[in-house]
mmCIF file of C-alpha atoms in Angstrom:
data_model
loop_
_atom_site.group_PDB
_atom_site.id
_atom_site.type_symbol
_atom_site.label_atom_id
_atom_site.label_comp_id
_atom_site.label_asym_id
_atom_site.label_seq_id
_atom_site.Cartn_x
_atom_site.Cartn_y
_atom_site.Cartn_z
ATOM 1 C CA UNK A 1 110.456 97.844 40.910
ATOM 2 C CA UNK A 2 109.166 100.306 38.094
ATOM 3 C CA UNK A 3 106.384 101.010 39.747
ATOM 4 C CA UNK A 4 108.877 102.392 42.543
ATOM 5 C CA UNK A 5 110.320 104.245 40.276
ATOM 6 C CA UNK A 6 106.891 105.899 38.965
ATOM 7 C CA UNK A 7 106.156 106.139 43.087
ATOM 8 C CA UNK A 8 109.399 108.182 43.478
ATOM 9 C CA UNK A 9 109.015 110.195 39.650
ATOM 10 C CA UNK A 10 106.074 111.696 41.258
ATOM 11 C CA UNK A 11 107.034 111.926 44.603
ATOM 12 C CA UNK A 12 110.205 114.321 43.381
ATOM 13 C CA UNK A 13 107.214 115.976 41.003
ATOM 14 C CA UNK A 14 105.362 117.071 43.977
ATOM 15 C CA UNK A 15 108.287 118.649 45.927
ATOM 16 C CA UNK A 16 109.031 120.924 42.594
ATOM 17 C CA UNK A 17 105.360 121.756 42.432
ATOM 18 C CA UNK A 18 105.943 122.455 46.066
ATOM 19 C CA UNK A 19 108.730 124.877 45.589
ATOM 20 C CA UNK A 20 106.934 126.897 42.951
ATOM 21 C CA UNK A 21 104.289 127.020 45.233
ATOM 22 C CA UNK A 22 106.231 128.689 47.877
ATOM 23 C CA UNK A 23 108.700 130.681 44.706
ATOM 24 C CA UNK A 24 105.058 132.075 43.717
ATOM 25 C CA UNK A 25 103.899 132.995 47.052
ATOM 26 C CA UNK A 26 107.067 134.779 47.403
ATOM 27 C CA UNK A 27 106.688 136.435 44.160
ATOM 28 C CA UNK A 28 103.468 137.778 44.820
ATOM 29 C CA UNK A 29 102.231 135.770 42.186
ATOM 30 C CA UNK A 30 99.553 133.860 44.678
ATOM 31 C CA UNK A 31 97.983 134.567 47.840
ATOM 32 C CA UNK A 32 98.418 132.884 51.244
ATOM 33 C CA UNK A 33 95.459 131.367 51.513
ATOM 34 C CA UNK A 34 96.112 129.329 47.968
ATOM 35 C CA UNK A 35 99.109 128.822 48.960
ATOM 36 C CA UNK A 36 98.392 127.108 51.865
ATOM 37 C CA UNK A 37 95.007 125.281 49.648
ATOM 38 C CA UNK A 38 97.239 124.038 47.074
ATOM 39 C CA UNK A 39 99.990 122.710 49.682
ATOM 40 C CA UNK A 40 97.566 120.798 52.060
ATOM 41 C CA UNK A 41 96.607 118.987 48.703
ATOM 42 C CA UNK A 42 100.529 118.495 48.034
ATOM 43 C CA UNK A 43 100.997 117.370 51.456
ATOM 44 C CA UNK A 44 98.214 114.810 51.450
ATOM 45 C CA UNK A 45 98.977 113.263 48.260
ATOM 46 C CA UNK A 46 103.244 112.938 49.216
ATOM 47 C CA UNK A 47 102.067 111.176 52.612
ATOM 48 C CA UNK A 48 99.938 108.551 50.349
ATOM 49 C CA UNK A 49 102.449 108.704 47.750
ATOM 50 C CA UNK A 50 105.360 107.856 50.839
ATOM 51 C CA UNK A 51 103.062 105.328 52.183
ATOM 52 C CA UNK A 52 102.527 103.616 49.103
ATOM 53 C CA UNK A 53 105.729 103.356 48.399
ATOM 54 C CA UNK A 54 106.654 101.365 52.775
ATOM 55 C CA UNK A 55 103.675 99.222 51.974
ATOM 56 C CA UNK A 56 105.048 97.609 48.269
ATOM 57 C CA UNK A 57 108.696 97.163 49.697
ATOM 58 C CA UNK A 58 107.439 95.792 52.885
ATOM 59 C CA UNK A 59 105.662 93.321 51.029
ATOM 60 C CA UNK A 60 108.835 92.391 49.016
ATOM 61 C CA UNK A 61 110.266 92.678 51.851
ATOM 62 C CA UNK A 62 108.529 89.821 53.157
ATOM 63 C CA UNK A 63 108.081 87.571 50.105
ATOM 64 C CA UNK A 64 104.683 89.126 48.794
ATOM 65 C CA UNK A 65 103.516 90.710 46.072
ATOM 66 C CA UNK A 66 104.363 94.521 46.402
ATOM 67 C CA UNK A 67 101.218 94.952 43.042
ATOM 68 C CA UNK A 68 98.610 94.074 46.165
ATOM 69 C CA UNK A 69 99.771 96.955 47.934
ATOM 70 C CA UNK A 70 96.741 99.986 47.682
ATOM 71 C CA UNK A 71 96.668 104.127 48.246
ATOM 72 C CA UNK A 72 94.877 104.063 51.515
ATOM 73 C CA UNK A 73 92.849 107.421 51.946
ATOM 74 C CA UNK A 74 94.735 110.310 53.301
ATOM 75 C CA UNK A 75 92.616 110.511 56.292
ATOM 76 C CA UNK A 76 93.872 106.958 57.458
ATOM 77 C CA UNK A 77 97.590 107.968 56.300
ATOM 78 C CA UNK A 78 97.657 111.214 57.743
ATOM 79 C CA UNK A 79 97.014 109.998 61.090
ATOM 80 C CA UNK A 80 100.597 108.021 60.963
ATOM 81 C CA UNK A 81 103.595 109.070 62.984
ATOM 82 C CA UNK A 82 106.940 109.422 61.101
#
């Protein structure tokens, strides 16, 4: 379950990053088009970060090894429905 933990650590590191994003944009600081840039990025890496996180406690879930579970490319993991 540490890894979890790490899983979740950077999941809650990404929604900050998010938020200055967005506190930046609002700030005048960036533009909208890197805003947008740097939050598709965000976004992709949450949604492999999320799915990372079903696959390991599915497999404990289920009496396997949670370690065997992999970051599957964004492309396959973007395509899921919530």
């Amino acid at each position: 379950m540490e890894q979890d933990q790490r899983i979740l650590a950077r999941i809650t590191e990404m929604v900050e990053n998010e938020r200055e994003l967005r506190a930046s944009l609002s700030a005048g600081e960036i533009d909208g088009t890197t805003e947008r840039q740097r939050l598709g990025e965000l976004e992709r890496e949450l949604d492999q970060c999320w799915d990372l996180l079903r696959q390991r406690r599915a497999k404990a879930e289920y009496g396997e090894n949670p370690d065997q579970a992999a970051v599957r490319p964004s492309s396959q993991v973007e395509g899921y429905l919530e």
